[in-house]
Short mmCIF file of C-alpha atoms in Angstrom, two decimals:
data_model
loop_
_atom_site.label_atom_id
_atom_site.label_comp_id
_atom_site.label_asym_id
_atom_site.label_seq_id
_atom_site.Cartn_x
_atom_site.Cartn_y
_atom_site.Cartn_z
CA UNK Q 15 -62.63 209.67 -53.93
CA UNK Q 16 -64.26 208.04 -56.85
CA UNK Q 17 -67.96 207.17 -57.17
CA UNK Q 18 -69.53 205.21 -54.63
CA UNK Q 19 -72.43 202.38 -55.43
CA UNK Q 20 -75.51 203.68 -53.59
CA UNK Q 21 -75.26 201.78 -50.29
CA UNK Q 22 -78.74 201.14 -48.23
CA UNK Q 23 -78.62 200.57 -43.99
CA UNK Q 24 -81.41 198.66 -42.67
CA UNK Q 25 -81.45 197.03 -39.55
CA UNK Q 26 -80.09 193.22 -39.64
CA UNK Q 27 -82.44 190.44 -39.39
CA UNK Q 28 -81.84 186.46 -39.07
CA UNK Q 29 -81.78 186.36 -43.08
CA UNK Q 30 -78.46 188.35 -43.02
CA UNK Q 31 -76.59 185.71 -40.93
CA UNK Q 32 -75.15 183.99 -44.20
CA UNK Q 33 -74.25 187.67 -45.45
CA UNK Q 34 -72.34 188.95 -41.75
CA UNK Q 35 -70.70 185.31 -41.91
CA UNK Q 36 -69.24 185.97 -45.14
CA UNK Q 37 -67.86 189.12 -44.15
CA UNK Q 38 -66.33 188.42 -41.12
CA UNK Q 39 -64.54 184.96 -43.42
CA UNK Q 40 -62.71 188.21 -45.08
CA UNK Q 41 -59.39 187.95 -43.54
CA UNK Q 42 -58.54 192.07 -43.12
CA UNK Q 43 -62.64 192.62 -41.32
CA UNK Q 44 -61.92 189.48 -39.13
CA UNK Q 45 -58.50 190.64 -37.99
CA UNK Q 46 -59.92 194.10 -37.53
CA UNK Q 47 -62.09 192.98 -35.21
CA UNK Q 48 -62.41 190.73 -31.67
CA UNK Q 49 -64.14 187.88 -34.15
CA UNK Q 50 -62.19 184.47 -34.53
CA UNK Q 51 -61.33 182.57 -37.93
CA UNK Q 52 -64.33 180.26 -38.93
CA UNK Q 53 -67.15 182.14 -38.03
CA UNK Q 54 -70.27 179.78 -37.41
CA UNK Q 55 -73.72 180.77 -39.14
CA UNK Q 56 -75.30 179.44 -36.33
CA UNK Q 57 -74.10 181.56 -34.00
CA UNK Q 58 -74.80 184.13 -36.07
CA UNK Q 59 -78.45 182.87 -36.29
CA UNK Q 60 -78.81 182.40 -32.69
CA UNK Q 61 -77.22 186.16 -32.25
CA UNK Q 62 -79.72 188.07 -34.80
CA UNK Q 63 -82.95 186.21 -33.49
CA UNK Q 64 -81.90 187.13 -29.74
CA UNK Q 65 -80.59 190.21 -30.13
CA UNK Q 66 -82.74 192.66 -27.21
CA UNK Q 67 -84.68 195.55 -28.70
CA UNK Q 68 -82.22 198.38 -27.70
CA UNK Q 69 -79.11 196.33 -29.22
CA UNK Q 70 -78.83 197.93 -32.97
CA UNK Q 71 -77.30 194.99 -35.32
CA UNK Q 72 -77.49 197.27 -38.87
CA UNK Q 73 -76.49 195.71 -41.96
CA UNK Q 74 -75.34 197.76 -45.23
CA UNK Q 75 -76.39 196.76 -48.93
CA UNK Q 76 -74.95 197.55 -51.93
CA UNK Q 77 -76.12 196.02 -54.99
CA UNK Q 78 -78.14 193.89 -53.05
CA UNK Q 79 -75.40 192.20 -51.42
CA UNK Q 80 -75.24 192.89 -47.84
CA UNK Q 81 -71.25 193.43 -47.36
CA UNK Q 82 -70.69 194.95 -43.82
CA UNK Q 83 -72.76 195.47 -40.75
CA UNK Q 84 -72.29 197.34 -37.23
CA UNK Q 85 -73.48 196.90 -33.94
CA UNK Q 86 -74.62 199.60 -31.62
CA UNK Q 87 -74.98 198.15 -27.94
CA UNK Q 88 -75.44 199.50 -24.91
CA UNK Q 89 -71.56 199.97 -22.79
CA UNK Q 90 -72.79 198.68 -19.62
CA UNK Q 91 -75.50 197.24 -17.93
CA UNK Q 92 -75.29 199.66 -14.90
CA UNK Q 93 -77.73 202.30 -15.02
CA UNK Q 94 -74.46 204.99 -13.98
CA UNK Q 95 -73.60 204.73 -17.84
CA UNK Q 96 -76.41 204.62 -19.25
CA UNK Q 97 -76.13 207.22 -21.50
CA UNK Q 98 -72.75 205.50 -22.47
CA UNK Q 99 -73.16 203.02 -25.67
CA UNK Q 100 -70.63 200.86 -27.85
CA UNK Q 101 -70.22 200.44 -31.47
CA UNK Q 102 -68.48 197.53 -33.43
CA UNK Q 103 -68.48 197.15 -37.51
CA UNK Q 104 -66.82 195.65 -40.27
CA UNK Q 105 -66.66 195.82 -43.69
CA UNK Q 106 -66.21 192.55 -46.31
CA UNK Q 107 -62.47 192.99 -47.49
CA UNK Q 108 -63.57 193.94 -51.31
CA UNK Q 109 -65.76 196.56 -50.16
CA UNK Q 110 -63.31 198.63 -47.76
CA UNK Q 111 -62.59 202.05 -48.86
CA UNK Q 112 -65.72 202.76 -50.58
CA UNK Q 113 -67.91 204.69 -48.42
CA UNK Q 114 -70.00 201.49 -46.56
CA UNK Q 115 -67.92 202.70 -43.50
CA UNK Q 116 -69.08 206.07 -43.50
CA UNK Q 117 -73.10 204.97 -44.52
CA UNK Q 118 -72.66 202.29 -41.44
CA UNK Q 119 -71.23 204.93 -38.92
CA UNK Q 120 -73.16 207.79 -40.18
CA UNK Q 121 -76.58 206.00 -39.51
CA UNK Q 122 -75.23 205.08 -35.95
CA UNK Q 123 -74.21 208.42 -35.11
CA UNK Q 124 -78.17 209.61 -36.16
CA UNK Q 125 -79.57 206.98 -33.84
CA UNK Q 126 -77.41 207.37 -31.26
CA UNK Q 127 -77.65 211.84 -31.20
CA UNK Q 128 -81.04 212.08 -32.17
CA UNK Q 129 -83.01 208.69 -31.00
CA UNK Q 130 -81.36 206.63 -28.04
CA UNK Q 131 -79.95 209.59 -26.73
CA UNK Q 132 -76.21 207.96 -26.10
CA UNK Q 133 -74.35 210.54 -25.33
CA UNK Q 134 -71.10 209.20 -25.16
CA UNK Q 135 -70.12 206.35 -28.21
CA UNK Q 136 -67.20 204.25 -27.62
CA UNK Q 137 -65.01 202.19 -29.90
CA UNK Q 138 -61.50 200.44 -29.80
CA UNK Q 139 -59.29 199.91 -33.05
CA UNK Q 140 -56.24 198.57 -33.70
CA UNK Q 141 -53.51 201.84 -33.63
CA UNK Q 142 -52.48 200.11 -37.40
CA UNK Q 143 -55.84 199.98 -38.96
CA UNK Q 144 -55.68 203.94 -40.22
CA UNK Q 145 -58.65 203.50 -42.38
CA UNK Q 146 -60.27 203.06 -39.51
CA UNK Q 147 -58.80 205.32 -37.31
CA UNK Q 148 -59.15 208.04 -40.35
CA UNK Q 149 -63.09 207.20 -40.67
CA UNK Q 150 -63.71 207.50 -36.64
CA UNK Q 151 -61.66 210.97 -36.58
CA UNK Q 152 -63.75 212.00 -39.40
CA UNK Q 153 -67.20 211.46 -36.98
CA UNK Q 154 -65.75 213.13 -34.34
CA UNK Q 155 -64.21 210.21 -32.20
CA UNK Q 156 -60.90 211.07 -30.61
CA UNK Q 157 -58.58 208.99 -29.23
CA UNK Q 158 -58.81 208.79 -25.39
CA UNK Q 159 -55.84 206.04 -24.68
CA UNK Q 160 -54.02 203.43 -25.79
CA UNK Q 161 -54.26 199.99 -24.26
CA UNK Q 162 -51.33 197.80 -24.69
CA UNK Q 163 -51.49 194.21 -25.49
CA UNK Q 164 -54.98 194.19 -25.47
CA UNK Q 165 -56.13 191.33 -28.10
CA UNK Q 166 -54.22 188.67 -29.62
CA UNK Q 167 -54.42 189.05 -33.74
CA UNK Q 168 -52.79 186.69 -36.00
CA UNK Q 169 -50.21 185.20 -33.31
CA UNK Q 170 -49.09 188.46 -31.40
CA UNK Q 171 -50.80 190.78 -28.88
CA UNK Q 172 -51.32 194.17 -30.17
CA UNK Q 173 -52.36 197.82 -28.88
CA UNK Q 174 -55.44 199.30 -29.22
CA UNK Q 175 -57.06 203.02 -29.39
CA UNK Q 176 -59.83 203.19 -27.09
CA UNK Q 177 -62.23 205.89 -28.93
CA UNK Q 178 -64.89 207.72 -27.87
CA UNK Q 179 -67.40 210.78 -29.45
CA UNK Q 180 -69.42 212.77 -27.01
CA UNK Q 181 -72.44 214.38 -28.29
CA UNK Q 182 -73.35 217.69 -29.57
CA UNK Q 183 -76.13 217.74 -27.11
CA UNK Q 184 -73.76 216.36 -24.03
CA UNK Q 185 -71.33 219.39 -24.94
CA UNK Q 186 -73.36 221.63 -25.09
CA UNK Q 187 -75.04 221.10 -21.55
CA UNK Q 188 -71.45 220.71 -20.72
CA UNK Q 189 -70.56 224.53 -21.70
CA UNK Q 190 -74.04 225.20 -20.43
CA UNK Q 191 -73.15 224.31 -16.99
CA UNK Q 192 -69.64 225.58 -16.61
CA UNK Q 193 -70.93 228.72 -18.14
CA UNK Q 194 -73.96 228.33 -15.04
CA UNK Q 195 -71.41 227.71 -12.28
CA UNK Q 196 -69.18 230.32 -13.83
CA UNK Q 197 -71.79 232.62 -13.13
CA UNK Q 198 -73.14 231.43 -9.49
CA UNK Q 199 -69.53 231.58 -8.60
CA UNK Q 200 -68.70 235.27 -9.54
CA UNK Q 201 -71.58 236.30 -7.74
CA UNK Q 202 -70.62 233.95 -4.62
CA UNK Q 203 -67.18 234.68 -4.38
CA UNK Q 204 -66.05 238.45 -2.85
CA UNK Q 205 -64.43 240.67 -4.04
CA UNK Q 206 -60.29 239.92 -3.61
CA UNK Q 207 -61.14 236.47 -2.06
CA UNK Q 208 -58.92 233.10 -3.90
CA UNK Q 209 -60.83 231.12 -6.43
CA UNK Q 210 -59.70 227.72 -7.18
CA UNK Q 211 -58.55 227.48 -10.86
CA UNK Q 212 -59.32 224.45 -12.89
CA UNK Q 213 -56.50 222.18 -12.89
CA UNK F 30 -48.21 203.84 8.07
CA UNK F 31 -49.39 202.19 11.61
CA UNK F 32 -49.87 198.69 12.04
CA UNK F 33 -52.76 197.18 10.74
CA UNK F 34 -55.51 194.92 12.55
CA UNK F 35 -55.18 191.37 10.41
CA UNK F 36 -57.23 190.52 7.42
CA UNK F 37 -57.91 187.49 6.22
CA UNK F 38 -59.06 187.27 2.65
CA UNK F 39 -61.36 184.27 1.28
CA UNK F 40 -63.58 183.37 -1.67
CA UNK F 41 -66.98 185.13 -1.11
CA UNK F 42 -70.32 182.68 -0.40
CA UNK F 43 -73.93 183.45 -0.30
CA UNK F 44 -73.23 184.03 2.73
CA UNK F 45 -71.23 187.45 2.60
CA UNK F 46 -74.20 189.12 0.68
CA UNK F 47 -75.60 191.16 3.49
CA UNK F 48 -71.74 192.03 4.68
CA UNK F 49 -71.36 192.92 0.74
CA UNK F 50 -74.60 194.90 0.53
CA UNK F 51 -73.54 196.86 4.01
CA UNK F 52 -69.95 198.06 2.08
CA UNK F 53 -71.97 199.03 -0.77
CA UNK F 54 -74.16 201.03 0.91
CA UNK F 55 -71.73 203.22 2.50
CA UNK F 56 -71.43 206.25 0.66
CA UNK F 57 -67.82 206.75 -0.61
CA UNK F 58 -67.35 203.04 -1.43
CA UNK F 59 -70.44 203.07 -3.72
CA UNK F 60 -69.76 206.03 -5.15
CA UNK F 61 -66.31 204.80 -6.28
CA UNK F 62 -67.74 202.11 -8.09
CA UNK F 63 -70.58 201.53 -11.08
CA UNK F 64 -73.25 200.68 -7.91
CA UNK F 65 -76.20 202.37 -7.37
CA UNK F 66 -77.73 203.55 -3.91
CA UNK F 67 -79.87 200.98 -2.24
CA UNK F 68 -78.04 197.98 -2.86
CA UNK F 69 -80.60 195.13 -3.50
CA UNK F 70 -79.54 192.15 -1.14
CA UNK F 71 -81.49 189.93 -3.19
CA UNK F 72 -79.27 190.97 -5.99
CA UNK F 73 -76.32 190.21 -4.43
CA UNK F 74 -77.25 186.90 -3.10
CA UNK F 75 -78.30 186.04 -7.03
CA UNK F 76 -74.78 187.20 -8.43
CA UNK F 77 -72.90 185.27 -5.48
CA UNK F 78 -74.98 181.90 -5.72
CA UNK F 79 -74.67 182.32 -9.73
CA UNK F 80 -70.86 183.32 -10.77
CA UNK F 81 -69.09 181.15 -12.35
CA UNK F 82 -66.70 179.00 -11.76
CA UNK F 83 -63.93 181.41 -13.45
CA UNK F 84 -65.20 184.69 -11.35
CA UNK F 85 -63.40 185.57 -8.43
CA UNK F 86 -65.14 187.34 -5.91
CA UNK F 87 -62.73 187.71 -2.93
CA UNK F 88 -63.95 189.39 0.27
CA UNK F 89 -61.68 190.80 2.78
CA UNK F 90 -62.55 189.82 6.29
CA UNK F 91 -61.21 191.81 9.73
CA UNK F 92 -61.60 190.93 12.94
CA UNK F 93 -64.45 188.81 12.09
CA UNK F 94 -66.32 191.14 9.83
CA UNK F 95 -66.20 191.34 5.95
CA UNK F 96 -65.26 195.39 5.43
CA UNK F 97 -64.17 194.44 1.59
CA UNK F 98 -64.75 192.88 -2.01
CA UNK F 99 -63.01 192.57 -5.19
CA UNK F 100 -64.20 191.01 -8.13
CA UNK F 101 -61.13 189.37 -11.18
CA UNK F 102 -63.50 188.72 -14.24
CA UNK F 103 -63.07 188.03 -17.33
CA UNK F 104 -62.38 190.96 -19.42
CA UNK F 105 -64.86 189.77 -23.02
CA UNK F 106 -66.08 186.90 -23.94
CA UNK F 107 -64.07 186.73 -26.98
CA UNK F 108 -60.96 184.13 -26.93
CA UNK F 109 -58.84 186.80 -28.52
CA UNK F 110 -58.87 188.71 -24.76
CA UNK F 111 -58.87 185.26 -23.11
CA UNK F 112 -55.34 186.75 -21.43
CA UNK F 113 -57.05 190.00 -19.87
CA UNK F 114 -59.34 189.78 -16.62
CA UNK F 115 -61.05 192.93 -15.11
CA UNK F 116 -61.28 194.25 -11.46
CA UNK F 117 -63.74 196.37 -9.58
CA UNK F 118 -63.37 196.53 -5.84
CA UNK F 119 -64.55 198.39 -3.22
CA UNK F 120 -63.76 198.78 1.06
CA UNK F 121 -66.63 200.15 3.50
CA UNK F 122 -66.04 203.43 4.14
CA UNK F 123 -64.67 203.44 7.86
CA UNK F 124 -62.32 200.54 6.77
CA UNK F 125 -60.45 202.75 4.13
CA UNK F 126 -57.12 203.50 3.87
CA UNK F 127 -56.15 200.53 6.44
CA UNK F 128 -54.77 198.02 4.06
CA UNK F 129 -58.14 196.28 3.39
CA UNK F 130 -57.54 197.20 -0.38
CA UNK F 131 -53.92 196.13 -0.61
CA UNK F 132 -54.50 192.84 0.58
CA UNK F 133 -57.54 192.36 -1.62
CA UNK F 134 -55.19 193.37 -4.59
CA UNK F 135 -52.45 191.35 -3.66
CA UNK F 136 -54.90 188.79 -3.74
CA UNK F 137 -55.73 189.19 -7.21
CA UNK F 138 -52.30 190.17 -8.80
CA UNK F 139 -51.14 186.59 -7.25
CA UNK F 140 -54.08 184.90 -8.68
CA UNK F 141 -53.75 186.49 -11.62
CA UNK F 142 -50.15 186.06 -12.32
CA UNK F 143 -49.50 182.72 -11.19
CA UNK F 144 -52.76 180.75 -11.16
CA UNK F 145 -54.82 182.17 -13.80
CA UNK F 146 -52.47 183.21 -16.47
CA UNK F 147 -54.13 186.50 -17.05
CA UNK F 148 -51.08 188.41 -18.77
CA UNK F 149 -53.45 191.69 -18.75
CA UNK F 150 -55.17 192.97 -16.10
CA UNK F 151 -57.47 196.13 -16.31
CA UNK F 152 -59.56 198.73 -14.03
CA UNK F 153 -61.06 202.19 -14.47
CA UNK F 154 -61.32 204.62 -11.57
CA UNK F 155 -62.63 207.92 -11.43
CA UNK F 156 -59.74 210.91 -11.99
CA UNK F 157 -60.29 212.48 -7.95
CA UNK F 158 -60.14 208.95 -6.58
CA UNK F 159 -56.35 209.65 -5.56
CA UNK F 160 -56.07 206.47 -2.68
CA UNK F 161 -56.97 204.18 -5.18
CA UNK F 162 -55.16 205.58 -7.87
CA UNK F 163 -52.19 205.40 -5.48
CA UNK F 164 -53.30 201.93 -4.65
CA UNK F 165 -53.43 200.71 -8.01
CA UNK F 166 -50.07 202.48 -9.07
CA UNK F 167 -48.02 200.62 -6.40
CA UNK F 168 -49.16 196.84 -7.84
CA UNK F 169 -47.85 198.34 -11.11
CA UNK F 170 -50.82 199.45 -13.15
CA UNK F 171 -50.73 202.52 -15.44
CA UNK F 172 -53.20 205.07 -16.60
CA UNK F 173 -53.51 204.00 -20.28
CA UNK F 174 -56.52 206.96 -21.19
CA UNK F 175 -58.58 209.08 -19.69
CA UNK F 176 -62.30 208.91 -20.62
CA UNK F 177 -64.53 211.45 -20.49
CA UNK F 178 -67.79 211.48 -18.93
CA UNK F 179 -67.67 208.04 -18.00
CA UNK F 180 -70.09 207.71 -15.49
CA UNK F 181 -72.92 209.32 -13.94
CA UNK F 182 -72.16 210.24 -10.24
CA UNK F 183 -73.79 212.31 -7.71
CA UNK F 184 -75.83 214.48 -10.06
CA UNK F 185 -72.86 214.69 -12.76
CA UNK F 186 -70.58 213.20 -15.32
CA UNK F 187 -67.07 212.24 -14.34
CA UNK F 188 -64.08 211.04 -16.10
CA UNK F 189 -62.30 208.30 -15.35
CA UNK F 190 -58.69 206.41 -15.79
CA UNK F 191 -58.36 203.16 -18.01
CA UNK F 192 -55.65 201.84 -16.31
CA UNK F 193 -53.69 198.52 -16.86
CA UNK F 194 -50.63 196.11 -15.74
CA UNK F 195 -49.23 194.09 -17.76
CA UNK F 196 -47.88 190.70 -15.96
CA UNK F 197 -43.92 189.97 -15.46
CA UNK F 198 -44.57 186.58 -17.75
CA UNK F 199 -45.89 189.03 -20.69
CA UNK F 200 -43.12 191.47 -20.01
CA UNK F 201 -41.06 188.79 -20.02
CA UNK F 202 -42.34 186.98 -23.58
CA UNK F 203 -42.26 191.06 -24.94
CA UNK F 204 -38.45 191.26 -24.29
CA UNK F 205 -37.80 187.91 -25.58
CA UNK F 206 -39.71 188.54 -28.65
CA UNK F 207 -38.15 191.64 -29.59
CA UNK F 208 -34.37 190.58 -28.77
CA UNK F 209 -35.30 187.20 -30.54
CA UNK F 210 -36.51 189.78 -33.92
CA UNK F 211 -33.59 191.88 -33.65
CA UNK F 212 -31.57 189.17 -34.02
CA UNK F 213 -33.09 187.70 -36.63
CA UNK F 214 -33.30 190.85 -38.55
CA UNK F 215 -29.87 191.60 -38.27
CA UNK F 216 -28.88 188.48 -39.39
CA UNK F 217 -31.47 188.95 -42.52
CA UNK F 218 -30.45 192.67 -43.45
CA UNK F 219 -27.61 192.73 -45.83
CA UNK F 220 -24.96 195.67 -44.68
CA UNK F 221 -25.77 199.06 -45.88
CA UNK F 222 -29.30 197.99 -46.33
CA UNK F 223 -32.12 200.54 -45.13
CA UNK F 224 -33.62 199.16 -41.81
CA UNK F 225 -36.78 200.29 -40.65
CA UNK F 226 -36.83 202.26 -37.28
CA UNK F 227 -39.07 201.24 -34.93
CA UNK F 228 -41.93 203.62 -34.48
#
């Protein structure tokens, strides 16, 4: 890995709208993602003005030049996964490869572990885009399915990963609680009597 | 399997809200689902007087009394999915296991396949829900994933099955596609030639 420009995340704001159109007009970040060819600035404009307050739009910068962005958005509107939040990004097609992925993700990551308190992140991706896949797997997302057929890119249907990344504090209550029912069931269970095992 | 009483399934109305509310608020059905405990009838009424015109919300009607609901949604908003649709269903609790959910299912796969065109259809139920699972299997869905922690249910995190069915049409264009490309790339590839293998 060479050098990288010093890339700055900031959140997005209705200024950026020319910047996120530009990228997602990059063929390879368009196709990457569930956007369409032609991407209208207005929508874009109506998107960043209306955006709610817990729905993270970040943009990157390098050299000034605002050349990918990522959303962070909560997974569902029921309150049962509410602790359950999705993330979507691109990168302009001359900037792949050269960390912006990584600054992007890394900053979502830090809101979502140590702000919002999201303790599950969830992502799909193409199974060909292995830059992608590569950068996710190098956060800690692991790949929890594949879903056939499930967009249309560039005239065919094509599988997707779904992805997710559950956080260090969700694992360790996790361990916390087996270890906790571990214990409550040793001293529950007599001696010589049958204990389930975990399938 | 004993005979069943008959059930009639319809479009939902305004109407079924309270009938809706009543098979929400019965323990097992809610807890099967993304609902929460006290079911709002207000809520309903809203979400019935306010779907649109592409949202089916069937209910399942037996011996005069609605016992069962499905929704067939949309999967995204994006075009690029415009050929995947989403279900969520539930049956009141003393109506399980009677047919109320095949017929509601039926429902859908036939709207679905041969009204709708939705060439992808897509659910998620919770790992220990084994009659729906079993349900689900029969119309010819398969688990795709399983994600972890999913939802929040009765004091805990559960996992849950992505699970998918793909519709005979799509099966159908997938065959023809890949006989119609083996043809053509025999035709191409010069003898002795290396030919990729399919991964």
């Amino acid at each position: 890995m060479g050098r990288h420009a010093e890339i700055t995340v900031r959140r997005a704001q209705v200024s950026d709208a020319e910047a996120i159109q530009a990228t997602l007009a990059s063929p390879k970040a368009m196709a990457g993602t569930l956007q369409l060819p032609y991407p209208s600035l207005d929508a874009w404009r109506k998107r960043l003005a209306d955006a709610p307050a817990d729905d993270f739009i970040l943009v990157a910068e390098v050299v000034g030049e605002v050349v990918g962005n990522l959303g962070l958005h909560a997974a569902s509107k029921s309150p049962r996964r509410r602790h359950a939040a999705l993330i979507g990004m691109s990168v302009r097609d001359d900037w792949q490869n050269r960390g912006v992925g990584t600054a992007l993700l890394a900053a979502a990551v830090d809101l979502a572990d140590n702000w919002l308190n999201y303790t599950r992140l969830e992502l799909t991706v193409y199974t060909d885009n292995a830059a992608a896949l590569e950068l996710y797997r190098r956060f800690g997302f692991s790949v929890e399915g594949t879903l056939q057929a499930f967009a249309f890119r560039d005239g065919r249907f094509i599988d997707a990963y779904t992805m997710a990344r559950l956080s260090p504090l969700h694992l360790a209550n996790a361990a916390g609680a087996r270890a906790g029912s571990i214990t409550k069931t040793a001293s529950k269970v007599a001696p010589g009597s049958r204990r389930k095992r975990p399938s």
